[in-house]
Amino acid sequence: QLAYPYGVWLNSNGEAYIADYANNRIRKVTSGTSIISTFIGHNGGSYNGDGLTIANTNLNGPIDVCGDTSGLIYVVEYGGCRIRKIDPINNLVTVMVGTGTCTSSGTATVLASSASIAYSRGIWVNTLGILYFTEETGYLRSIIDISTSSPTSHPSSQPSSQPTTQPSSRPTMQPTASIASTKNTISQG
């Protein structure tokens, strides 16, 4: 049974992936059936490492999911303040952005692997392969070279609203900042 499903992504084969927030899983609905199976996530919502197989990876409050044309799948962990990249072909799950500290990196310029993100809620990849994600603090970020996970941001002002700790409803995406990728850094101003 789904518990607080949020994001849904439909791949080119017609398979639906559902961010099952409260069950800490991504569910998969196979094309042409009504069968729902667990694609990734189990054993609660605690972080259990990077570079694990799909079957061995825990998720912490997945709130959105999307994929790119090469078959990679991206998951926003609202509870874990991370973005995970899932490579189904190589059976590998890695942290793309986020340290697990639920605050924005703010104006600092840091490596993507050490950047913190604040309660991301939305994620998608456009037709050019640019990955976008939002933060509850009001920022919209983008990663141009998703093959290297190396985002860099452009300055903007921080919104005045304070983040909440639990998702209350699916927000509308209103961008106030963006990130373009160049050299393994992420910054925000």
PDB file of N, CA, C and O in Angstrom, residues 9-80:
ATOM      1  N   TRP A   9       6.820   9.588 -12.203  1.00  0.00           N
ATOM      2  CA  TRP A   9       7.505   9.751 -13.483  1.00  0.00           C
ATOM      3  C   TRP A   9       7.176   8.554 -14.356  1.00  0.00           C
ATOM      4  O   TRP A   9       7.174   7.420 -13.886  1.00  0.00           O
ATOM      5  N   LEU A  10       6.885   8.827 -15.618  1.00  0.00           N
ATOM      6  CA  LEU A  10       6.578   7.793 -16.585  1.00  0.00           C
ATOM      7  C   LEU A  10       7.726   7.729 -17.584  1.00  0.00           C
ATOM      8  O   LEU A  10       8.029   8.712 -18.252  1.00  0.00           O
ATOM      9  N   ASN A  11       8.391   6.551 -17.691  1.00  0.00           N
ATOM     10  CA  ASN A  11       9.513   6.434 -18.627  1.00  0.00           C
ATOM     11  C   ASN A  11       9.012   6.167 -20.045  1.00  0.00           C
ATOM     12  O   ASN A  11       7.812   6.019 -20.280  1.00  0.00           O
ATOM     13  N   SER A  12       9.923   6.081 -20.992  1.00  0.00           N
ATOM     14  CA  SER A  12       9.544   5.919 -22.401  1.00  0.00           C
ATOM     15  C   SER A  12       8.929   4.552 -22.693  1.00  0.00           C
ATOM     16  O   SER A  12       8.291   4.366 -23.724  1.00  0.00           O
ATOM     17  N   ASN A  13       9.093   3.588 -21.785  1.00  0.00           N
ATOM     18  CA  ASN A  13       8.475   2.262 -21.938  1.00  0.00           C
ATOM     19  C   ASN A  13       7.091   2.188 -21.315  1.00  0.00           C
ATOM     20  O   ASN A  13       6.473   1.122 -21.298  1.00  0.00           O
ATOM     21  N   GLY A  14       6.623   3.299 -20.748  1.00  0.00           N
ATOM     22  CA  GLY A  14       5.309   3.328 -20.129  1.00  0.00           C
ATOM     23  C   GLY A  14       5.284   2.820 -18.703  1.00  0.00           C
ATOM     24  O   GLY A  14       4.216   2.597 -18.142  1.00  0.00           O
ATOM     25  N   GLU A  15       6.454   2.629 -18.105  1.00  0.00           N
ATOM     26  CA  GLU A  15       6.517   2.203 -16.702  1.00  0.00           C
ATOM     27  C   GLU A  15       6.443   3.437 -15.811  1.00  0.00           C
ATOM     28  O   GLU A  15       7.117   4.432 -16.070  1.00  0.00           O
ATOM     29  N   ALA A  16       5.632   3.363 -14.772  1.00  0.00           N
ATOM     30  CA  ALA A  16       5.479   4.475 -13.842  1.00  0.00           C
ATOM     31  C   ALA A  16       6.332   4.227 -12.603  1.00  0.00           C
ATOM     32  O   ALA A  16       6.360   3.117 -12.061  1.00  0.00           O
ATOM     33  N   TYR A  17       7.011   5.262 -12.171  1.00  0.00           N
ATOM     34  CA  TYR A  17       7.789   5.234 -10.930  1.00  0.00           C
ATOM     35  C   TYR A  17       7.138   6.224  -9.980  1.00  0.00           C
ATOM     36  O   TYR A  17       6.891   7.373 -10.342  1.00  0.00           O
ATOM     37  N   ILE A  18       6.864   5.782  -8.758  1.00  0.00           N
ATOM     38  CA  ILE A  18       6.128   6.587  -7.788  1.00  0.00           C
ATOM     39  C   ILE A  18       6.996   6.788  -6.550  1.00  0.00           C
ATOM     40  O   ILE A  18       7.492   5.820  -5.969  1.00  0.00           O
ATOM     41  N   ALA A  19       7.157   8.044  -6.133  1.00  0.00           N
ATOM     42  CA  ALA A  19       7.862   8.353  -4.887  1.00  0.00           C
ATOM     43  C   ALA A  19       6.901   8.096  -3.735  1.00  0.00           C
ATOM     44  O   ALA A  19       5.973   8.858  -3.497  1.00  0.00           O
ATOM     45  N   ASP A  20       7.122   7.014  -3.028  1.00  0.00           N
ATOM     46  CA  ASP A  20       6.275   6.567  -1.918  1.00  0.00           C
ATOM     47  C   ASP A  20       6.896   7.092  -0.620  1.00  0.00           C
ATOM     48  O   ASP A  20       7.638   6.393   0.069  1.00  0.00           O
ATOM     49  N   TYR A  21       6.593   8.343  -0.315  1.00  0.00           N
ATOM     50  CA  TYR A  21       7.275   9.105   0.734  1.00  0.00           C
ATOM     51  C   TYR A  21       7.331   8.401   2.092  1.00  0.00           C
ATOM     52  O   TYR A  21       8.407   8.181   2.634  1.00  0.00           O
ATOM     53  N   ALA A  22       6.192   8.073   2.652  1.00  0.00           N
ATOM     54  CA  ALA A  22       6.166   7.544   4.015  1.00  0.00           C
ATOM     55  C   ALA A  22       6.674   6.103   4.124  1.00  0.00           C
ATOM     56  O   ALA A  22       7.077   5.670   5.203  1.00  0.00           O
ATOM     57  N   ASN A  23       6.683   5.373   3.012  1.00  0.00           N
ATOM     58  CA  ASN A  23       7.243   4.019   3.018  1.00  0.00           C
ATOM     59  C   ASN A  23       8.727   4.003   2.646  1.00  0.00           C
ATOM     60  O   ASN A  23       9.338   2.935   2.603  1.00  0.00           O
ATOM     61  N   ASN A  24       9.296   5.175   2.335  1.00  0.00           N
ATOM     62  CA  ASN A  24      10.713   5.305   2.003  1.00  0.00           C
ATOM     63  C   ASN A  24      11.113   4.415   0.835  1.00  0.00           C
ATOM     64  O   ASN A  24      12.152   3.750   0.855  1.00  0.00           O
ATOM     65  N   ARG A  25      10.280   4.438  -0.212  1.00  0.00           N
ATOM     66  CA  ARG A  25      10.522   3.587  -1.377  1.00  0.00           C
ATOM     67  C   ARG A  25      10.162   4.313  -2.670  1.00  0.00           C
ATOM     68  O   ARG A  25       9.375   5.251  -2.666  1.00  0.00           O
ATOM     69  N   ILE A  26      10.723   3.831  -3.762  1.00  0.00           N
ATOM     70  CA  ILE A  26      10.235   4.174  -5.093  1.00  0.00           C
ATOM     71  C   ILE A  26       9.543   2.923  -5.595  1.00  0.00           C
ATOM     72  O   ILE A  26      10.118   1.835  -5.604  1.00  0.00           O
ATOM     73  N   ARG A  27       8.279   3.078  -5.985  1.00  0.00           N
ATOM     74  CA  ARG A  27       7.494   1.956  -6.487  1.00  0.00           C
ATOM     75  C   ARG A  27       7.473   2.013  -8.014  1.00  0.00           C
ATOM     76  O   ARG A  27       7.549   3.085  -8.609  1.00  0.00           O
ATOM     77  N   LYS A  28       7.363   0.853  -8.612  1.00  0.00           N
ATOM     78  CA  LYS A  28       7.338   0.749 -10.068  1.00  0.00           C
ATOM     79  C   LYS A  28       6.068   0.019 -10.490  1.00  0.00           C
ATOM     80  O   LYS A  28       5.738  -1.032  -9.952  1.00  0.00           O
ATOM     81  N   VAL A  29       5.357   0.614 -11.459  1.00  0.00           N
ATOM     82  CA  VAL A  29       4.191  -0.024 -12.051  1.00  0.00           C
ATOM     83  C   VAL A  29       4.602  -0.447 -13.455  1.00  0.00           C
ATOM     84  O   VAL A  29       4.915   0.390 -14.302  1.00  0.00           O
ATOM     85  N   THR A  30       4.627  -1.747 -13.677  1.00  0.00           N
ATOM     86  CA  THR A  30       5.048  -2.288 -14.967  1.00  0.00           C
ATOM     87  C   THR A  30       4.014  -1.976 -16.032  1.00  0.00           C
ATOM     88  O   THR A  30       2.812  -2.131 -15.806  1.00  0.00           O
ATOM     89  N   SER A  31       4.491  -1.558 -17.189  1.00  0.00           N
ATOM     90  CA  SER A  31       3.625  -1.194 -18.310  1.00  0.00           C
ATOM     91  C   SER A  31       2.689  -2.346 -18.682  1.00  0.00           C
ATOM     92  O   SER A  31       3.095  -3.500 -18.751  1.00  0.00           O
ATOM     93  N   GLY A  32       1.422  -2.006 -18.890  1.00  0.00           N
ATOM     94  CA  GLY A  32       0.439  -3.002 -19.307  1.00  0.00           C
ATOM     95  C   GLY A  32      -0.123  -3.844 -18.183  1.00  0.00           C
ATOM     96  O   GLY A  32      -0.900  -4.764 -18.426  1.00  0.00           O
ATOM     97  N   THR A  33       0.278  -3.568 -16.946  1.00  0.00           N
ATOM     98  CA  THR A  33      -0.237  -4.321 -15.794  1.00  0.00           C
ATOM     99  C   THR A  33      -0.691  -3.345 -14.726  1.00  0.00           C
ATOM    100  O   THR A  33      -0.486  -2.145 -14.826  1.00  0.00           O
ATOM    101  N   SER A  34      -1.258  -3.862 -13.694  1.00  0.00           N
ATOM    102  CA  SER A  34      -1.577  -3.035 -12.525  1.00  0.00           C
ATOM    103  C   SER A  34      -0.727  -3.483 -11.339  1.00  0.00           C
ATOM    104  O   SER A  34      -1.057  -3.208 -10.194  1.00  0.00           O
ATOM    105  N   ILE A  35       0.365  -4.167 -11.627  1.00  0.00           N
ATOM    106  CA  ILE A  35       1.248  -4.683 -10.575  1.00  0.00           C
ATOM    107  C   ILE A  35       2.211  -3.598 -10.114  1.00  0.00           C
ATOM    108  O   ILE A  35       2.944  -3.020 -10.918  1.00  0.00           O
ATOM    109  N   ILE A  36       2.196  -3.327  -8.811  1.00  0.00           N
ATOM    110  CA  ILE A  36       3.117  -2.367  -8.205  1.00  0.00           C
ATOM    111  C   ILE A  36       4.167  -3.154  -7.430  1.00  0.00           C
ATOM    112  O   ILE A  36       3.830  -3.977  -6.582  1.00  0.00           O
ATOM    113  N   SER A  37       5.433  -2.878  -7.729  1.00  0.00           N
ATOM    114  CA  SER A  37       6.519  -3.529  -7.003  1.00  0.00           C
ATOM    115  C   SER A  37       7.456  -2.457  -6.444  1.00  0.00           C
ATOM    116  O   SER A  37       7.429  -1.303  -6.870  1.00  0.00           O
ATOM    117  N   THR A  38       8.281  -2.839  -5.499  1.00  0.00           N
ATOM    118  CA  THR A  38       9.273  -1.922  -4.954  1.00  0.00           C
ATOM    119  C   THR A  38      10.488  -1.931  -5.869  1.00  0.00           C
ATOM    120  O   THR A  38      11.088  -2.973  -6.107  1.00  0.00           O
ATOM    121  N   PHE A  39      10.833  -0.754  -6.395  1.00  0.00           N
ATOM    122  CA  PHE A  39      12.014  -0.611  -7.235  1.00  0.00           C
ATOM    123  C   PHE A  39      13.258  -0.414  -6.367  1.00  0.00           C
ATOM    124  O   PHE A  39      14.300  -1.020  -6.597  1.00  0.00           O
ATOM    125  N   ILE A  40      13.165   0.468  -5.371  1.00  0.00           N
ATOM    126  CA  ILE A  40      14.284   0.734  -4.461  1.00  0.00           C
ATOM    127  C   ILE A  40      13.733   1.185  -3.119  1.00  0.00           C
ATOM    128  O   ILE A  40      12.689   1.822  -3.043  1.00  0.00           O
ATOM    129  N   GLY A  41      14.452   0.831  -2.060  1.00  0.00           N
ATOM    130  CA  GLY A  41      14.105   1.264  -0.710  1.00  0.00           C
ATOM    131  C   GLY A  41      13.548   0.135   0.133  1.00  0.00           C
ATOM    132  O   GLY A  41      12.792  -0.691  -0.364  1.00  0.00           O
ATOM    133  N   HIS A  42      13.961   0.106   1.399  1.00  0.00           N
ATOM    134  CA  HIS A  42      13.489  -0.894   2.356  1.00  0.00           C
ATOM    135  C   HIS A  42      14.001  -0.542   3.739  1.00  0.00           C
ATOM    136  O   HIS A  42      14.797   0.374   3.897  1.00  0.00           O
ATOM    137  N   ASN A  43      13.564  -1.260   4.727  1.00  0.00           N
ATOM    138  CA  ASN A  43      14.097  -1.158   6.090  1.00  0.00           C
ATOM    139  C   ASN A  43      14.123   0.250   6.667  1.00  0.00           C
ATOM    140  O   ASN A  43      15.079   0.658   7.280  1.00  0.00           O
ATOM    141  N   GLY A  44      13.059   0.987   6.464  1.00  0.00           N
ATOM    142  CA  GLY A  44      12.985   2.300   7.091  1.00  0.00           C
ATOM    143  C   GLY A  44      13.680   3.381   6.295  1.00  0.00           C
ATOM    144  O   GLY A  44      14.083   3.189   5.157  1.00  0.00           O
ATOM    145  N   GLY A  45      13.821   4.530   6.911  1.00  0.00           N
ATOM    146  CA  GLY A  45      14.306   5.700   6.196  1.00  0.00           C
ATOM    147  C   GLY A  45      15.655   6.213   6.607  1.00  0.00           C
ATOM    148  O   GLY A  45      15.891   7.409   6.576  1.00  0.00           O
ATOM    149  N   SER A  46      16.559   5.359   6.979  1.00  0.00           N
ATOM    150  CA  SER A  46      17.877   5.844   7.383  1.00  0.00           C
ATOM    151  C   SER A  46      18.883   5.675   6.246  1.00  0.00           C
ATOM    152  O   SER A  46      18.826   4.725   5.472  1.00  0.00           O
ATOM    153  N   TYR A  47      19.815   6.606   6.150  1.00  0.00           N
ATOM    154  CA  TYR A  47      20.867   6.553   5.139  1.00  0.00           C
ATOM    155  C   TYR A  47      21.804   5.406   5.481  1.00  0.00           C
ATOM    156  O   TYR A  47      22.266   5.280   6.615  1.00  0.00           O
ATOM    157  N   ASN A  48      22.099   4.550   4.502  1.00  0.00           N
ATOM    158  CA  ASN A  48      22.976   3.412   4.787  1.00  0.00           C
ATOM    159  C   ASN A  48      24.184   3.345   3.855  1.00  0.00           C
ATOM    160  O   ASN A  48      24.808   2.306   3.726  1.00  0.00           O
ATOM    161  N   GLY A  49      24.524   4.474   3.208  1.00  0.00           N
ATOM    162  CA  GLY A  49      25.764   4.509   2.446  1.00  0.00           C
ATOM    163  C   GLY A  49      25.585   4.866   0.984  1.00  0.00           C
ATOM    164  O   GLY A  49      24.479   4.937   0.465  1.00  0.00           O
ATOM    165  N   ASP A  50      26.721   5.066   0.334  1.00  0.00           N
ATOM    166  CA  ASP A  50      26.787   5.460  -1.067  1.00  0.00           C
ATOM    167  C   ASP A  50      27.437   4.344  -1.867  1.00  0.00           C
ATOM    168  O   ASP A  50      28.250   3.583  -1.349  1.00  0.00           O
ATOM    169  N   GLY A  51      27.067   4.225  -3.132  1.00  0.00           N
ATOM    170  CA  GLY A  51      27.681   3.221  -3.988  1.00  0.00           C
ATOM    171  C   GLY A  51      27.162   1.813  -3.763  1.00  0.00           C
ATOM    172  O   GLY A  51      27.844   0.846  -4.086  1.00  0.00           O
ATOM    173  N   LEU A  52      25.954   1.695  -3.234  1.00  0.00           N
ATOM    174  CA  LEU A  52      25.364   0.384  -2.969  1.00  0.00           C
ATOM    175  C   LEU A  52      24.536  -0.078  -4.162  1.00  0.00           C
ATOM    176  O   LEU A  52      24.240   0.693  -5.068  1.00  0.00           O
ATOM    177  N   THR A  53      24.137  -1.327  -4.144  1.00  0.00           N
ATOM    178  CA  THR A  53      23.236  -1.837  -5.175  1.00  0.00           C
ATOM    179  C   THR A  53      21.829  -1.308  -4.923  1.00  0.00           C
ATOM    180  O   THR A  53      21.505  -0.844  -3.814  1.00  0.00           O
ATOM    181  N   ILE A  54      20.984  -1.417  -5.921  1.00  0.00           N
ATOM    182  CA  ILE A  54      19.601  -0.965  -5.791  1.00  0.00           C
ATOM    183  C   ILE A  54      18.898  -1.721  -4.664  1.00  0.00           C
ATOM    184  O   ILE A  54      18.220  -1.130  -3.835  1.00  0.00           O
ATOM    185  N   ALA A  55      19.083  -3.021  -4.588  1.00  0.00           N
ATOM    186  CA  ALA A  55      18.417  -3.846  -3.570  1.00  0.00           C
ATOM    187  C   ALA A  55      18.879  -3.535  -2.153  1.00  0.00           C
ATOM    188  O   ALA A  55      18.148  -3.769  -1.192  1.00  0.00           O
ATOM    189  N   ASN A  56      20.079  -2.987  -1.992  1.00  0.00           N
ATOM    190  CA  ASN A  56      20.627  -2.734  -0.656  1.00  0.00           C
ATOM    191  C   ASN A  56      20.556  -1.284  -0.210  1.00  0.00           C
ATOM    192  O   ASN A  56      21.050  -0.950   0.860  1.00  0.00           O
ATOM    193  N   THR A  57      19.954  -0.411  -0.995  1.00  0.00           N
ATOM    194  CA  THR A  57      19.928   1.017  -0.673  1.00  0.00           C
ATOM    195  C   THR A  57      18.641   1.401   0.036  1.00  0.00           C
ATOM    196  O   THR A  57      17.548   1.081  -0.415  1.00  0.00           O
ATOM    197  N   ASN A  58      18.787   2.109   1.148  1.00  0.00           N
ATOM    198  CA  ASN A  58      17.655   2.716   1.845  1.00  0.00           C
ATOM    199  C   ASN A  58      17.429   4.113   1.300  1.00  0.00           C
ATOM    200  O   ASN A  58      18.381   4.787   0.901  1.00  0.00           O
ATOM    201  N   LEU A  59      16.187   4.575   1.332  1.00  0.00           N
ATOM    202  CA  LEU A  59      15.849   5.949   1.005  1.00  0.00           C
ATOM    203  C   LEU A  59      15.219   6.600   2.221  1.00  0.00           C
ATOM    204  O   LEU A  59      14.613   5.936   3.045  1.00  0.00           O
ATOM    205  N   ASN A  60      15.341   7.928   2.311  1.00  0.00           N
ATOM    206  CA  ASN A  60      14.795   8.664   3.439  1.00  0.00           C
ATOM    207  C   ASN A  60      13.826   9.723   2.920  1.00  0.00           C
ATOM    208  O   ASN A  60      14.231  10.804   2.532  1.00  0.00           O
ATOM    209  N   GLY A  61      12.554   9.382   2.890  1.00  0.00           N
ATOM    210  CA  GLY A  61      11.519  10.316   2.468  1.00  0.00           C
ATOM    211  C   GLY A  61      11.614  10.726   1.014  1.00  0.00           C
ATOM    212  O   GLY A  61      11.649  11.915   0.717  1.00  0.00           O
ATOM    213  N   PRO A  62      11.631   9.772   0.068  1.00  0.00           N
ATOM    214  CA  PRO A  62      11.668  10.161  -1.337  1.00  0.00           C
ATOM    215  C   PRO A  62      10.392  10.899  -1.726  1.00  0.00           C
ATOM    216  O   PRO A  62       9.299  10.423  -1.454  1.00  0.00           O
ATOM    217  N   ILE A  63      10.568  12.070  -2.322  1.00  0.00           N
ATOM    218  CA  ILE A  63       9.405  12.904  -2.613  1.00  0.00           C
ATOM    219  C   ILE A  63       9.192  13.135  -4.099  1.00  0.00           C
ATOM    220  O   ILE A  63       8.114  13.508  -4.525  1.00  0.00           O
ATOM    221  N   ASP A  64      10.215  12.883  -4.917  1.00  0.00           N
ATOM    222  CA  ASP A  64      10.048  13.031  -6.356  1.00  0.00           C
ATOM    223  C   ASP A  64      11.049  12.139  -7.070  1.00  0.00           C
ATOM    224  O   ASP A  64      12.091  11.768  -6.512  1.00  0.00           O
ATOM    225  N   VAL A  65      10.730  11.812  -8.323  1.00  0.00           N
ATOM    226  CA  VAL A  65      11.548  10.903  -9.121  1.00  0.00           C
ATOM    227  C   VAL A  65      11.441  11.321 -10.584  1.00  0.00           C
ATOM    228  O   VAL A  65      10.393  11.816 -11.017  1.00  0.00           O
ATOM    229  N   CYS A  66      12.527  11.161 -11.320  1.00  0.00           N
ATOM    230  CA  CYS A  66      12.508  11.405 -12.766  1.00  0.00           C
ATOM    231  C   CYS A  66      13.656  10.623 -13.398  1.00  0.00           C
ATOM    232  O   CYS A  66      14.464  10.014 -12.697  1.00  0.00           O
ATOM    233  N   GLY A  67      13.722  10.642 -14.709  1.00  0.00           N
ATOM    234  CA  GLY A  67      14.784   9.941 -15.400  1.00  0.00           C
ATOM    235  C   GLY A  67      15.234  10.698 -16.622  1.00  0.00           C
ATOM    236  O   GLY A  67      14.573  11.648 -17.062  1.00  0.00           O
ATOM    237  N   ASP A  68      16.364  10.287 -17.185  1.00  0.00           N
ATOM    238  CA  ASP A  68      16.870  10.924 -18.398  1.00  0.00           C
ATOM    239  C   ASP A  68      16.825   9.948 -19.568  1.00  0.00           C
ATOM    240  O   ASP A  68      16.427   8.792 -19.417  1.00  0.00           O
ATOM    241  N   THR A  69      17.234  10.399 -20.725  1.00  0.00           N
ATOM    242  CA  THR A  69      17.157   9.572 -21.930  1.00  0.00           C
ATOM    243  C   THR A  69      18.158   8.430 -21.943  1.00  0.00           C
ATOM    244  O   THR A  69      18.002   7.484 -22.717  1.00  0.00           O
ATOM    245  N   SER A  70      19.178   8.482 -21.085  1.00  0.00           N
ATOM    246  CA  SER A  70      20.160   7.391 -21.037  1.00  0.00           C
ATOM    247  C   SER A  70      19.738   6.263 -20.101  1.00  0.00           C
ATOM    248  O   SER A  70      20.444   5.266 -19.975  1.00  0.00           O
ATOM    249  N   GLY A  71      18.608   6.418 -19.412  1.00  0.00           N
ATOM    250  CA  GLY A  71      18.111   5.369 -18.523  1.00  0.00           C
ATOM    251  C   GLY A  71      18.426   5.580 -17.054  1.00  0.00           C
ATOM    252  O   GLY A  71      18.036   4.770 -16.218  1.00  0.00           O
ATOM    253  N   LEU A  72      19.142   6.657 -16.715  1.00  0.00           N
ATOM    254  CA  LEU A  72      19.417   6.948 -15.312  1.00  0.00           C
ATOM    255  C   LEU A  72      18.170   7.509 -14.650  1.00  0.00           C
ATOM    256  O   LEU A  72      17.361   8.194 -15.286  1.00  0.00           O
ATOM    257  N   ILE A  73      18.007   7.200 -13.370  1.00  0.00           N
ATOM    258  CA  ILE A  73      16.853   7.641 -12.597  1.00  0.00           C
ATOM    259  C   ILE A  73      17.362   8.472 -11.429  1.00  0.00           C
ATOM    260  O   ILE A  73      18.355   8.118 -10.790  1.00  0.00           O
ATOM    261  N   TYR A  74      16.671   9.575 -11.143  1.00  0.00           N
ATOM    262  CA  TYR A  74      17.071  10.496 -10.073  1.00  0.00           C
ATOM    263  C   TYR A  74      15.952  10.577  -9.043  1.00  0.00           C
ATOM    264  O   TYR A  74      14.782  10.661  -9.399  1.00  0.00           O
ATOM    265  N   VAL A  75      16.336  10.569  -7.771  1.00  0.00           N
ATOM    266  CA  VAL A  75      15.367  10.601  -6.672  1.00  0.00           C
ATOM    267  C   VAL A  75      15.740  11.720  -5.719  1.00  0.00           C
ATOM    268  O   VAL A  75      16.898  11.826  -5.295  1.00  0.00           O
ATOM    269  N   VAL A  76      14.760  12.534  -5.361  1.00  0.00           N
ATOM    270  CA  VAL A  76      14.936  13.546  -4.325  1.00  0.00           C
ATOM    271  C   VAL A  76      14.512  12.931  -3.003  1.00  0.00           C
ATOM    272  O   VAL A  76      13.383  12.459  -2.864  1.00  0.00           O
ATOM    273  N   GLU A  77      15.414  12.930  -2.045  1.00  0.00           N
ATOM    274  CA  GLU A  77      15.100  12.486  -0.679  1.00  0.00           C
ATOM    275  C   GLU A  77      14.822  13.718   0.177  1.00  0.00           C
ATOM    276  O   GLU A  77      15.760  14.407   0.587  1.00  0.00           O
ATOM    277  N   TYR A  78      13.569  13.981   0.425  1.00  0.00           N
ATOM    278  CA  TYR A  78      13.191  15.124   1.261  1.00  0.00           C
ATOM    279  C   TYR A  78      13.730  14.929   2.679  1.00  0.00           C
ATOM    280  O   TYR A  78      14.310  15.830   3.257  1.00  0.00           O
ATOM    281  N   GLY A  79      13.549  13.758   3.238  1.00  0.00           N
ATOM    282  CA  GLY A  79      14.001  13.483   4.597  1.00  0.00           C
ATOM    283  C   GLY A  79      15.510  13.367   4.722  1.00  0.00           C
ATOM    284  O   GLY A  79      16.075  13.662   5.765  1.00  0.00           O
ATOM    285  N   GLY A  80      16.176  12.938   3.672  1.00  0.00           N
ATOM    286  CA  GLY A  80      17.625  12.756   3.698  1.00  0.00           C
ATOM    287  C   GLY A  80      18.408  13.916   3.124  1.00  0.00           C
ATOM    288  O   GLY A  80      19.636  13.940   3.201  1.00  0.00           O
TER     289      GLY A  80
END
